[in-house]
Structure formats: C-alpha cells, structure tokens
mmCIF file of C-alpha atoms and ligand atoms in Angstrom:
data_model
loop_
_atom_site.group_PDB
_atom_site.id
_atom_site.type_symbol
_atom_site.label_atom_id
_atom_site.label_comp_id
_atom_site.label_asym_id
_atom_site.label_seq_id
_atom_site.Cartn_x
_atom_site.Cartn_y
_atom_site.Cartn_z
ATOM 1 C CA UNK A 1 16.794 19.618 7.690
ATOM 2 C CA UNK A 2 16.897 16.051 9.015
ATOM 3 C CA UNK A 3 13.865 13.730 9.809
ATOM 4 C CA UNK A 4 13.983 10.679 11.809
ATOM 5 C CA UNK A 5 10.908 8.372 10.835
ATOM 6 C CA UNK A 6 9.498 5.506 12.676
ATOM 7 C CA UNK A 7 7.108 3.016 11.472
ATOM 8 C CA UNK A 8 5.515 -0.038 13.330
ATOM 9 C CA UNK A 9 1.982 -0.295 12.193
ATOM 10 C CA UNK A 10 1.867 -4.051 11.326
ATOM 11 C CA UNK A 11 4.753 -6.614 11.450
ATOM 12 C CA UNK A 12 7.718 -4.536 10.220
ATOM 13 C CA UNK A 13 9.897 -2.518 12.682
ATOM 14 C CA UNK A 14 11.262 0.264 10.706
ATOM 15 C CA UNK A 15 13.307 3.558 11.034
ATOM 16 C CA UNK A 16 14.648 5.893 8.403
ATOM 17 C CA UNK A 17 16.731 9.292 8.147
ATOM 18 C CA UNK A 18 15.669 11.586 5.586
ATOM 19 C CA UNK A 19 17.666 14.851 4.725
ATOM 20 C CA UNK A 20 16.703 17.821 2.633
ATOM 21 C CA UNK A 21 19.087 18.444 -0.311
ATOM 22 C CA UNK A 22 18.180 20.815 -3.095
ATOM 23 C CA UNK A 23 14.641 21.134 -1.911
ATOM 24 C CA UNK A 24 14.210 17.257 -2.232
ATOM 25 C CA UNK A 25 14.059 14.476 0.356
ATOM 26 C CA UNK A 26 16.970 12.154 0.221
ATOM 27 C CA UNK A 27 17.109 8.880 2.061
ATOM 28 C CA UNK A 28 20.216 8.597 4.084
ATOM 29 C CA UNK A 29 19.195 5.242 5.755
ATOM 30 C CA UNK A 30 16.128 2.983 5.731
ATOM 31 C CA UNK A 31 16.253 -0.072 8.043
ATOM 32 C CA UNK A 32 13.524 -2.614 8.103
ATOM 33 C CA UNK A 33 13.404 -5.464 10.589
ATOM 34 C CA UNK A 34 10.839 -7.873 9.090
ATOM 35 C CA UNK A 35 8.893 -10.303 11.698
ATOM 36 C CA UNK A 36 7.768 -12.729 8.780
ATOM 37 C CA UNK A 37 9.795 -15.608 10.321
ATOM 38 C CA UNK A 38 7.814 -15.307 13.590
ATOM 39 C CA UNK A 39 4.440 -15.072 12.058
ATOM 40 C CA UNK A 40 5.033 -17.767 9.370
ATOM 41 C CA UNK A 41 4.372 -20.597 11.954
ATOM 42 C CA UNK A 42 0.802 -19.171 12.424
ATOM 43 C CA UNK A 43 0.018 -18.549 8.669
ATOM 44 C CA UNK A 44 -0.604 -14.785 9.369
ATOM 45 C CA UNK A 45 0.302 -11.869 11.608
ATOM 46 C CA UNK A 46 -0.462 -12.698 15.354
ATOM 47 C CA UNK A 47 -0.963 -9.011 16.851
ATOM 48 C CA UNK A 48 0.374 -9.965 20.421
ATOM 49 C CA UNK A 49 3.466 -11.390 18.889
ATOM 50 C CA UNK A 50 3.945 -8.520 16.715
ATOM 51 C CA UNK A 51 3.579 -5.921 19.447
ATOM 52 C CA UNK A 52 6.237 -7.781 21.658
ATOM 53 C CA UNK A 53 8.610 -8.116 18.648
ATOM 54 C CA UNK A 54 8.351 -4.341 18.107
ATOM 55 C CA UNK A 55 9.280 -3.631 21.807
ATOM 56 C CA UNK A 56 12.415 -5.820 21.313
ATOM 57 C CA UNK A 57 13.464 -4.349 17.844
ATOM 58 C CA UNK A 58 12.487 -0.731 17.796
ATOM 59 C CA UNK A 59 15.609 0.851 19.633
ATOM 60 C CA UNK A 60 18.044 -1.177 17.800
ATOM 61 C CA UNK A 61 16.468 -0.353 14.525
ATOM 62 C CA UNK A 62 16.578 3.407 15.364
ATOM 63 C CA UNK A 63 20.129 3.175 16.411
ATOM 64 C CA UNK A 64 21.016 1.370 13.203
ATOM 65 C CA UNK A 65 19.204 3.997 11.120
ATOM 66 C CA UNK A 66 21.094 6.721 12.828
ATOM 67 C CA UNK A 67 24.442 4.975 12.556
ATOM 68 C CA UNK A 68 23.886 4.211 8.763
ATOM 69 C CA UNK A 69 23.113 7.871 8.247
ATOM 70 C CA UNK A 70 26.140 8.970 10.153
ATOM 71 C CA UNK A 71 24.103 11.168 12.551
ATOM 72 C CA UNK A 72 22.638 11.171 16.094
ATOM 73 C CA UNK A 73 19.410 12.555 17.679
ATOM 74 C CA UNK A 74 21.176 15.934 18.357
ATOM 75 C CA UNK A 75 21.098 16.684 14.594
ATOM 76 C CA UNK A 76 17.400 15.511 14.012
ATOM 77 C CA UNK A 77 14.858 18.343 13.602
ATOM 78 C CA UNK A 78 11.858 16.480 13.419
ATOM 79 C CA UNK A 79 10.611 13.144 14.557
ATOM 80 C CA UNK A 80 7.905 11.642 12.207
ATOM 81 C CA UNK A 81 5.873 8.488 13.206
ATOM 82 C CA UNK A 82 3.013 6.419 12.050
ATOM 83 C CA UNK A 83 -0.077 6.689 14.450
ATOM 84 C CA UNK A 84 -2.614 4.871 12.252
ATOM 85 C CA UNK A 85 -3.985 3.088 10.652
ATOM 86 C CA UNK A 86 -2.701 -0.608 11.854
ATOM 87 C CA UNK A 87 -2.600 -2.981 14.667
ATOM 88 C CA UNK A 88 -3.229 -1.112 17.944
ATOM 89 C CA UNK A 89 -0.462 -2.975 20.046
ATOM 90 C CA UNK A 90 2.076 -2.339 17.238
ATOM 91 C CA UNK A 91 1.200 1.193 16.632
ATOM 92 C CA UNK A 92 1.452 1.989 20.355
ATOM 93 C CA UNK A 93 5.181 0.968 20.241
ATOM 94 C CA UNK A 94 6.150 3.308 17.769
ATOM 95 C CA UNK A 95 4.003 6.152 19.147
ATOM 96 C CA UNK A 96 5.321 6.107 22.580
ATOM 97 C CA UNK A 97 8.968 5.628 21.400
ATOM 98 C CA UNK A 98 8.542 8.656 19.262
ATOM 99 C CA UNK A 99 7.086 10.642 22.179
ATOM 100 C CA UNK A 100 9.662 9.518 24.699
ATOM 101 C CA UNK A 101 12.672 10.311 22.091
ATOM 102 C CA UNK A 102 11.221 13.725 21.202
ATOM 103 C CA UNK A 103 10.696 14.856 24.800
ATOM 104 C CA UNK A 104 14.220 13.675 25.987
ATOM 105 C CA UNK A 105 15.909 15.484 22.948
ATOM 106 C CA UNK A 106 13.645 18.347 22.332
ATOM 107 C CA UNK A 107 12.590 17.361 18.972
ATOM 108 C CA UNK A 108 9.407 18.361 17.101
ATOM 109 C CA UNK A 109 6.792 15.397 16.547
ATOM 110 C CA UNK A 110 5.123 14.847 13.316
ATOM 111 C CA UNK A 111 2.302 12.153 13.567
ATOM 112 C CA UNK A 112 1.728 10.619 10.132
ATOM 113 C CA UNK A 113 -0.937 8.461 8.379
ATOM 114 C CA UNK A 114 0.640 5.216 7.234
ATOM 115 C CA UNK A 115 -1.264 5.279 3.944
ATOM 116 C CA UNK A 116 0.153 8.717 2.915
ATOM 117 C CA UNK A 117 3.584 7.269 3.503
ATOM 118 C CA UNK A 118 2.743 4.530 0.865
ATOM 119 C CA UNK A 119 1.746 7.269 -1.590
ATOM 120 C CA UNK A 120 4.685 9.438 -0.928
ATOM 121 C CA UNK A 121 7.051 6.461 -1.502
ATOM 122 C CA UNK A 122 6.629 7.183 -5.165
ATOM 123 C CA UNK A 123 8.218 10.672 -4.712
ATOM 124 C CA UNK A 124 11.493 9.105 -3.579
ATOM 125 C CA UNK A 125 13.262 8.620 -6.827
ATOM 126 C CA UNK A 126 11.253 10.466 -9.220
ATOM 127 C CA UNK A 127 13.437 12.567 -11.575
ATOM 128 C CA UNK A 128 10.873 15.466 -11.412
ATOM 129 C CA UNK A 129 8.406 16.011 -8.786
ATOM 130 C CA UNK A 130 5.207 14.207 -9.960
ATOM 131 C CA UNK A 131 2.434 16.532 -11.371
ATOM 132 C CA UNK A 132 -0.982 16.831 -9.906
ATOM 133 C CA UNK A 133 -3.703 15.535 -9.982
ATOM 134 C CA UNK A 134 -2.225 12.285 -8.748
ATOM 135 C CA UNK A 135 -4.454 9.201 -8.784
ATOM 136 C CA UNK A 136 -3.083 6.249 -6.519
ATOM 137 C CA UNK A 137 -3.951 2.625 -6.546
ATOM 138 C CA UNK A 138 -2.902 1.668 -2.953
ATOM 139 C CA UNK A 139 -2.770 -2.066 -2.551
ATOM 140 C CA UNK A 140 -1.546 -3.723 0.617
ATOM 141 C CA UNK A 141 -2.353 -6.437 3.123
ATOM 142 C CA UNK A 142 -4.901 -4.189 4.792
ATOM 143 C CA UNK A 143 -5.961 -1.797 2.029
ATOM 144 C CA UNK A 144 -7.232 -1.553 -1.514
ATOM 145 C CA UNK A 145 -7.855 2.089 -2.210
ATOM 146 C CA UNK A 146 -8.169 4.623 -5.198
ATOM 147 C CA UNK A 147 -7.031 8.033 -3.852
ATOM 148 C CA UNK A 148 -7.049 11.243 -5.786
ATOM 149 C CA UNK A 149 -4.741 14.163 -4.807
ATOM 150 C CA UNK A 150 -5.400 17.448 -6.418
ATOM 151 C CA UNK A 151 -2.420 19.023 -4.341
ATOM 152 C CA UNK A 152 0.031 17.898 -1.762
ATOM 153 C CA UNK A 153 -1.537 16.168 1.429
ATOM 154 C CA UNK A 154 -5.044 16.566 0.086
ATOM 155 C CA UNK A 155 -6.744 13.222 -0.326
ATOM 156 C CA UNK A 156 -9.974 12.075 -1.828
ATOM 157 C CA UNK A 157 -11.189 8.460 -1.628
ATOM 158 C CA UNK A 158 -12.672 7.592 -5.004
ATOM 159 C CA UNK A 159 -12.691 3.835 -4.583
ATOM 160 C CA UNK A 160 -12.239 1.154 -1.871
ATOM 161 C CA UNK A 161 -12.558 -2.410 -1.188
ATOM 162 C CA UNK A 162 -16.034 -3.433 0.465
ATOM 163 C CA UNK A 163 -14.326 -6.704 1.959
ATOM 164 C CA UNK A 164 -10.780 -8.286 1.655
ATOM 165 C CA UNK A 165 -7.795 -6.241 0.577
ATOM 166 C CA UNK A 166 -5.870 -7.399 -2.342
ATOM 167 C CA UNK A 167 -2.953 -8.467 -0.312
ATOM 168 C CA UNK A 168 -5.161 -10.175 2.027
ATOM 169 C CA UNK A 169 -6.749 -12.183 -0.909
ATOM 170 C CA UNK A 170 -3.498 -13.300 -2.007
ATOM 171 C CA UNK A 171 -2.482 -14.404 1.479
ATOM 172 C CA UNK A 172 -5.825 -16.228 1.892
ATOM 173 C CA UNK A 173 -5.459 -17.883 -1.499
ATOM 174 C CA UNK A 174 -2.073 -19.094 -0.566
ATOM 175 C CA UNK A 175 -3.514 -20.671 2.547
ATOM 176 C CA UNK A 176 -6.159 -22.561 0.633
ATOM 177 C CA UNK A 177 -3.436 -23.792 -1.759
ATOM 178 C CA UNK A 178 -1.236 -24.867 1.096
ATOM 179 C CA UNK A 179 1.584 -22.403 0.082
ATOM 180 C CA UNK A 180 2.671 -20.483 3.213
ATOM 181 C CA UNK A 181 2.842 -16.827 4.286
ATOM 182 C CA UNK A 182 3.037 -14.147 3.132
ATOM 183 C CA UNK A 183 1.073 -15.564 0.009
ATOM 184 C CA UNK A 184 1.508 -12.665 -2.509
ATOM 185 C CA UNK A 185 5.054 -13.222 -3.341
ATOM 186 C CA UNK A 186 4.751 -17.172 -3.390
ATOM 187 C CA UNK A 187 1.584 -16.879 -5.626
ATOM 188 C CA UNK A 188 3.169 -14.480 -8.169
ATOM 189 C CA UNK A 189 6.432 -16.703 -8.267
ATOM 190 C CA UNK A 190 4.421 -20.008 -8.974
ATOM 191 C CA UNK A 191 2.200 -17.957 -11.382
ATOM 192 C CA UNK A 192 5.072 -17.402 -13.758
ATOM 193 C CA UNK A 193 5.159 -21.147 -14.547
ATOM 194 C CA UNK A 194 1.318 -21.567 -14.601
ATOM 195 C CA UNK A 195 -1.348 -21.272 -17.270
ATOM 196 C CA UNK A 196 -3.549 -18.310 -16.328
ATOM 197 C CA UNK A 197 -6.409 -19.335 -18.873
ATOM 198 C CA UNK A 198 -6.637 -22.953 -17.068
ATOM 199 C CA UNK A 199 -9.430 -21.649 -14.684
ATOM 200 C CA UNK A 200 -11.825 -19.009 -15.089
ATOM 201 C CA UNK A 201 -12.086 -16.981 -11.904
ATOM 202 C CA UNK A 202 -14.379 -14.037 -11.655
ATOM 203 C CA UNK A 203 -13.170 -10.378 -12.200
ATOM 204 C CA UNK A 204 -15.621 -8.451 -10.180
ATOM 205 C CA UNK A 205 -17.504 -5.333 -11.356
ATOM 206 C CA UNK A 206 -19.643 -3.683 -8.852
ATOM 207 C CA UNK A 207 -21.375 -1.253 -11.252
ATOM 208 C CA UNK A 208 -25.014 -1.555 -10.656
ATOM 209 C CA UNK A 209 -27.089 -2.963 -13.590
ATOM 210 C CA UNK A 210 -28.678 -0.415 -16.120
ATOM 211 C CA UNK A 211 -32.213 0.662 -15.285
ATOM 212 C CA UNK A 212 -35.042 1.868 -17.557
ATOM 213 C CA UNK A 213 -36.164 5.479 -17.120
ATOM 214 C CA UNK A 214 -39.632 6.535 -17.518
ATOM 215 C CA UNK A 215 -39.415 6.804 -21.222
ATOM 216 C CA UNK A 216 -38.221 3.299 -21.486
ATOM 217 C CA UNK A 217 -34.651 4.061 -22.293
ATOM 218 C CA UNK A 218 -31.807 2.136 -20.442
ATOM 219 C CA UNK A 219 -29.732 4.304 -18.193
ATOM 220 C CA UNK A 220 -26.273 2.821 -17.626
ATOM 221 C CA UNK A 221 -24.722 3.914 -14.234
ATOM 222 C CA UNK A 222 -21.203 5.089 -14.059
ATOM 223 C CA UNK A 223 -18.782 2.196 -13.374
ATOM 224 C CA UNK A 224 -18.221 1.648 -9.795
ATOM 225 C CA UNK A 225 -14.622 2.113 -8.518
ATOM 226 C CA UNK A 226 -15.035 -0.061 -5.484
ATOM 227 C CA UNK A 227 -13.513 -3.437 -5.271
ATOM 228 C CA UNK A 228 -14.693 -6.781 -3.805
ATOM 229 C CA UNK A 229 -12.355 -9.959 -3.404
ATOM 230 C CA UNK A 230 -14.354 -12.173 -1.010
ATOM 231 C CA UNK A 231 -16.323 -13.739 -4.073
ATOM 232 C CA UNK A 232 -13.072 -14.613 -5.835
ATOM 233 C CA UNK A 233 -11.641 -16.267 -2.718
ATOM 234 C CA UNK A 234 -14.790 -18.453 -2.181
ATOM 235 C CA UNK A 235 -14.534 -19.250 -5.922
ATOM 236 C CA UNK A 236 -11.121 -20.540 -5.539
ATOM 237 C CA UNK A 237 -11.945 -22.531 -2.246
ATOM 238 C CA UNK A 238 -14.904 -24.145 -4.197
ATOM 239 C CA UNK A 239 -12.651 -25.076 -7.108
ATOM 240 C CA UNK A 240 -10.091 -26.492 -4.839
ATOM 241 C CA UNK A 241 -12.667 -28.584 -2.953
ATOM 242 C CA UNK A 242 -13.542 -30.457 -6.227
ATOM 243 C CA UNK A 243 -9.875 -31.752 -6.227
ATOM 244 C CA UNK A 244 -8.898 -34.677 -3.978
ATOM 245 C CA UNK A 245 -5.147 -33.643 -4.155
ATOM 246 C CA UNK A 246 -3.380 -30.725 -5.530
ATOM 247 C CA UNK A 247 -0.426 -31.476 -7.832
ATOM 248 C CA UNK A 248 2.280 -28.953 -8.129
ATOM 249 C CA UNK A 249 1.164 -28.243 -11.787
ATOM 250 C CA UNK A 250 -2.296 -27.617 -10.555
ATOM 251 C CA UNK A 251 -0.960 -25.208 -7.877
ATOM 252 C CA UNK A 252 0.817 -23.300 -10.511
ATOM 253 C CA UNK A 253 -2.235 -23.083 -12.788
ATOM 254 C CA UNK A 254 -4.479 -22.131 -9.900
ATOM 255 C CA UNK A 255 -2.004 -19.447 -8.861
ATOM 256 C CA UNK A 256 -1.579 -17.914 -12.300
ATOM 257 C CA UNK A 257 -5.577 -17.879 -12.763
ATOM 258 C CA UNK A 258 -5.931 -16.383 -9.315
ATOM 259 C CA UNK A 259 -3.305 -13.682 -10.000
ATOM 260 C CA UNK A 260 -4.917 -12.813 -13.197
ATOM 261 C CA UNK A 261 -8.280 -12.319 -11.577
ATOM 262 C CA UNK A 262 -6.882 -9.993 -9.023
ATOM 263 C CA UNK A 263 -4.655 -8.206 -11.415
ATOM 264 C CA UNK A 264 -7.381 -7.680 -14.024
ATOM 265 C CA UNK A 265 -9.895 -6.329 -11.419
ATOM 266 C CA UNK A 266 -7.231 -3.819 -10.205
ATOM 267 C CA UNK A 267 -6.568 -2.886 -13.866
ATOM 268 C CA UNK A 268 -10.173 -2.538 -14.666
ATOM 269 C CA UNK A 269 -11.105 -0.011 -11.862
ATOM 270 C CA UNK A 270 -7.962 1.841 -12.338
ATOM 271 C CA UNK A 271 -8.555 2.570 -15.982
ATOM 272 C CA UNK A 272 -12.309 3.569 -15.170
ATOM 273 C CA UNK A 273 -10.875 5.921 -12.539
ATOM 274 C CA UNK A 274 -8.154 7.499 -14.813
ATOM 275 C CA UNK A 275 -10.870 8.021 -17.626
ATOM 276 C CA UNK A 276 -13.004 9.773 -15.087
ATOM 277 C CA UNK A 277 -10.448 11.892 -13.222
ATOM 278 C CA UNK A 278 -7.736 12.495 -15.909
ATOM 279 C CA UNK A 279 -4.931 12.400 -13.565
ATOM 280 C CA UNK A 280 -1.326 13.729 -14.829
ATOM 281 C CA UNK A 281 0.207 11.055 -12.569
ATOM 282 C CA UNK A 282 -0.931 7.417 -11.705
ATOM 283 C CA UNK A 283 0.854 5.845 -8.965
ATOM 284 C CA UNK A 284 0.934 2.138 -7.964
ATOM 285 C CA UNK A 285 1.704 1.946 -4.205
ATOM 286 C CA UNK A 286 1.655 -0.616 -1.319
ATOM 287 C CA UNK A 287 3.091 -4.191 -0.792
ATOM 288 C CA UNK A 288 1.117 -5.541 -3.647
ATOM 289 C CA UNK A 289 2.701 -3.090 -6.067
ATOM 290 C CA UNK A 290 5.810 -5.457 -5.707
ATOM 291 C CA UNK A 291 3.727 -7.784 -8.068
ATOM 292 C CA UNK A 292 5.478 -7.883 -11.557
ATOM 293 C CA UNK A 293 2.244 -9.009 -13.377
ATOM 294 C CA UNK A 294 0.293 -5.944 -11.832
ATOM 295 C CA UNK A 295 3.085 -3.434 -12.590
ATOM 296 C CA UNK A 296 3.321 -4.829 -16.242
ATOM 297 C CA UNK A 297 -0.340 -4.767 -17.071
ATOM 298 C CA UNK A 298 -1.031 -1.369 -15.564
ATOM 299 C CA UNK A 299 1.945 -0.083 -17.626
ATOM 300 C CA UNK A 300 0.535 -1.610 -20.813
ATOM 301 C CA UNK A 301 -3.049 -0.224 -20.270
ATOM 302 C CA UNK A 302 -1.938 3.338 -19.220
ATOM 303 C CA UNK A 303 0.721 3.289 -22.194
ATOM 304 C CA UNK A 304 -2.018 2.405 -24.713
ATOM 305 C CA UNK A 305 -4.958 4.358 -23.306
ATOM 306 C CA UNK A 306 -3.719 7.098 -21.475
ATOM 307 C CA UNK A 307 -0.253 8.086 -22.956
ATOM 308 C CA UNK A 308 -0.606 11.583 -21.303
ATOM 309 C CA UNK A 309 -0.680 10.079 -17.971
ATOM 310 C CA UNK A 310 2.802 9.275 -16.350
ATOM 311 C CA UNK A 311 3.044 5.921 -14.502
ATOM 312 C CA UNK A 312 5.018 5.913 -11.202
ATOM 313 C CA UNK A 313 5.842 2.862 -9.001
ATOM 314 C CA UNK A 314 8.196 3.182 -6.012
ATOM 315 C CA UNK A 315 11.252 0.915 -6.035
ATOM 316 C CA UNK A 316 10.389 -2.450 -4.684
ATOM 317 C CA UNK A 317 12.168 -1.825 -1.304
ATOM 318 C CA UNK A 318 9.866 1.025 -0.767
ATOM 319 C CA UNK A 319 6.519 -0.769 -1.748
ATOM 320 C CA UNK A 320 6.318 -2.724 1.421
ATOM 321 C CA UNK A 321 6.036 -1.259 4.947
ATOM 322 C CA UNK A 322 9.267 0.863 5.660
ATOM 323 C CA UNK A 323 9.963 4.091 7.513
ATOM 324 C CA UNK A 324 11.611 6.075 4.511
ATOM 325 C CA UNK A 325 8.078 6.582 3.054
ATOM 326 C CA UNK A 326 6.841 7.997 6.237
ATOM 327 C CA UNK A 327 9.860 10.366 6.397
ATOM 328 C CA UNK A 328 9.286 11.392 2.743
ATOM 329 C CA UNK A 329 5.456 12.271 3.416
ATOM 330 C CA UNK A 330 6.677 14.050 6.698
ATOM 331 C CA UNK A 331 9.007 16.115 4.433
ATOM 332 C CA UNK A 332 6.323 17.346 2.258
ATOM 333 C CA UNK A 333 4.194 17.900 5.180
ATOM 334 C CA UNK A 334 6.760 20.200 6.696
ATOM 335 C CA UNK A 335 7.451 21.983 3.305
ATOM 336 C CA UNK A 336 3.717 22.678 2.929
ATOM 337 C CA UNK A 337 3.585 23.931 6.523
ATOM 338 C CA UNK A 338 0.804 21.548 7.322
ATOM 339 C CA UNK A 339 2.663 20.872 10.366
ATOM 340 C CA UNK A 340 3.447 19.577 13.143
ATOM 341 C CA UNK A 341 1.644 18.608 16.394
ATOM 342 C CA UNK A 342 -0.534 21.528 17.377
ATOM 343 C CA UNK A 343 -3.011 19.448 19.304
ATOM 344 C CA UNK A 344 -3.377 16.078 21.099
ATOM 345 C CA UNK A 345 -4.317 14.339 17.631
ATOM 346 C CA UNK A 346 -1.844 11.791 16.775
ATOM 347 C CA UNK A 347 -0.447 11.485 20.197
ATOM 348 C CA UNK A 348 -2.316 8.128 20.661
ATOM 349 C CA UNK A 349 -2.432 5.283 18.276
ATOM 350 C CA UNK A 350 -5.509 5.327 15.926
ATOM 351 C CA UNK A 351 -5.884 1.987 14.492
ATOM 352 C CA UNK A 352 -8.863 2.995 12.305
ATOM 353 C CA UNK A 353 -7.413 6.141 11.143
ATOM 354 C CA UNK A 354 -8.747 7.018 7.585
ATOM 355 C CA UNK A 355 -6.897 9.128 4.908
ATOM 356 C CA UNK A 356 -10.112 10.838 3.888
HETATM 357 O O1 KG4 B 1 2.170 -2.817 2.365
HETATM 358 P P1 KG4 B 1 2.570 -4.067 2.935
HETATM 359 O O2 KG4 B 1 3.886 -4.670 3.285
HETATM 360 O O3 KG4 B 1 1.973 -4.225 4.382
HETATM 361 C C1 KG4 B 1 0.549 -3.713 4.710
HETATM 362 O O4 KG4 B 1 0.571 -2.441 5.121
HETATM 363 O O5 KG4 B 1 -0.404 -4.332 4.482
HETATM 364 O O6 KG4 B 1 1.771 -5.277 2.230
HETATM 365 C C2 KG4 B 1 1.965 -6.570 2.433
HETATM 366 C C3 KG4 B 1 0.995 -7.446 1.437
HETATM 367 C C4 KG4 B 1 0.807 -8.966 1.765
HETATM 368 O O7 KG4 B 1 -0.455 -9.149 1.764
HETATM 369 C C5 KG4 B 1 1.604 -9.519 0.834
HETATM 370 O O8 KG4 B 1 1.168 -10.838 0.430
HETATM 371 C C6 KG4 B 1 1.661 -8.515 -0.373
HETATM 372 O O9 KG4 B 1 1.791 -7.318 0.173
HETATM 373 N N1 KG4 B 1 2.575 -8.828 -1.573
HETATM 374 C C7 KG4 B 1 2.230 -9.248 -2.670
HETATM 375 C C8 KG4 B 1 3.609 -9.242 -3.387
HETATM 376 N N2 KG4 B 1 4.596 -9.097 -2.390
HETATM 377 C C9 KG4 B 1 3.964 -8.658 -1.146
HETATM 378 N N3 KG4 B 1 1.279 -9.592 -3.404
HETATM 379 C C10 KG4 B 1 1.159 -9.888 -4.548
HETATM 380 N N4 KG4 B 1 2.453 -10.093 -5.434
HETATM 381 C C11 KG4 B 1 3.513 -9.781 -4.724
HETATM 382 N N5 KG4 B 1 4.778 -10.038 -5.464
#
C-alpha cells in the first residue's frame, strides 16, 4: 500500500510517499520546500505571499517526492492531504491539488488534520509501536496543546494556550530583541551562550487560588493544564524598554532567560498532566520540539518523576511542518478503518479545524 501525502497549511510546501512494510509505515520520500526566505523580510508569514508560493511549488514538490520514492501516481493507493487547521489560502492550494490529482488518477482521498500529523510523526522511527494512553505536548507556531489519546485517532484536549502559542512567543520575543525570523531557532542558539538566571521572567500557572469551604478549610483546586504566554511577552517588552541599547551580551542573557521561562512553563504543565493521566507514552511534537533545552528538561523530569512513562520525540526533520507526518497519520487511519472520504467533510479547507 502506498500513500502520497500533501501538506500546505502554513509556509512549507511539502509532499511525501509512505509505503506499508511489515505492517509499519516507511517513509520513501519527504520533500519540504520552505518559504522562510520569502517571509523573512516581513518578520513573519504573510498569508497572501504564502498562498502564491504554494501554487508555484506544489507540483514540482509532488513530482520530486514521487521521483525520490521511485514511483508514479499509477502506483499510489491513497492521497492524504491536510485540510486544516492553517491559513485558508495556503490550505486551499493543497486541498484543490489533492482533489484534482485524485480525480484524474482514480485515487482514494483522505482529508487529514494537520495536528494529528504532528502527533503521528513520533510513530515514524519508534522501534515498537508506542503504547496507549499517549499524552502529547504539541508545541508549534500556531498551537500549544496537551492531547490525550486512549487509542488510535481518538483525541481528548486536556490543556491549551489561552492566547499566544509557544512558537509564536519565541517569534515575537525575537522581534522585540531585533533577532529576525523565525525566532525559535535564533533564540535557542543565542541562549546557549547566555545566563538564564540573569533576568527573572514569569513562569505562568493558571491554577485558580485556593478557596475556603464552609467549614473554613482551604480547598486547593487541581492544577490548571492551560497555558498563557502573552504576559511573558509583555514582561520581556517592559524589560527591553528599560534599556537604551541592547548589547550582544544582553541579547544572549535575555534569550536564555526567556527560553527558560517558556520551557519551564511547558515542563510544569506537562508533569502535572502526566501525574493526572498516567500515560504509558509521552510525546513531544511540533516545531518547538526542535528546541534542545525543552527536549532535555522534559527528558530529565520524566526520567526522574515518571520512569514508567516512555518519552518519545520525532526526529528533528519531522518536528516542523512536513508531509511524511500526514502520510503516517493517514496510514493509521487506513489501518484502523476510520477511513476515507465518505461525505463532503474535508473537501474544502477548514482553517479553524479542531482536533477534539
Ligand atoms: O510546526 P511548525 O514548523 O509550524 C507550525 O505548524 O506552526 O513550527 C514553527 C515554530 C516557529 O514558531 C518556530 O520559531 C518554532 O517552531 N521553532 C522553535 C525552534 N525551532 C522552531 N522554537 C524554539 N526553539 C527551536 N529550536
């Protein structure tokens, strides 16, 4: 069985071919054409520019993915594509291309949720299939979510950001520090040479305050698993305003202190969620999962506090947006017969598509 997967939800045009071997999905090709250079000049993704670049790139990227996999459309059994969430103009290009290719070549269509792709990226090189329940911290430019799965393709949202996503916070902080786009990789590189205890930035805890019951006892609410990064961003802006000029040393120390606040917030809520839901597997997924400090700190905490939970991170090339992750999620959808297009849902782009 061969799957051609297409991903175009934001600023990467991507196509991949996945083949089933020994009842596991194997990546035959995974081509990503990044638009970072186009958007850099604007300091962030410009939706109109992104959509136009997808139109130019999508067919060459699909051709290359087929060539690299040494296959043709005639051998493809399923065409999986992201139909949300994401930028409407970007999504439409992938959706319409998939529909056209499927109709012209008689291939079955599989509309996929971009977020389930991020989670299933962790299934790519796992030696054994990850055990359920699986708890995923999904951190990207547009999302910060804690998702519980008791079985394949069944998602329960147990925590989410109330404002900015973690990746968005990194990107905005980089802008404030005059560092360029995308901010996450630049900040994490500078942070390696900075002092993370130089500035104390807030590690946000949204747990409501304890209240007294009628007998006068303090009742502590369960920890909140939701996130908020907008206050941290404001704290950084306020700090930077106190300085007339930022030296390179200060940029390094501010990057390290900012990264620490984001990472420790993510680690804090993840450990609370693991304690509550006792997953057999914890997955760190999404573009921000490429952050070395986050990978290391979560590994330390899980190793020390929850040695019975396995900790899984996709290889770095599968953390950011790519089509292999969409193809792998599609593989499990086919295998679990939660198939294939039966109605019109997924035939149009859904920019605000939810996972649960
Ligand atoms: O998953 P992704 O490629 O696209 C979305 O679906 O959003 O994630 C991109 C985000 C950007 O905000 C980028 O700054 C962040 O991931 N990112 C990082 C790192 N590498 C990428 N954030 C922190 N540290 C990194 N090393």
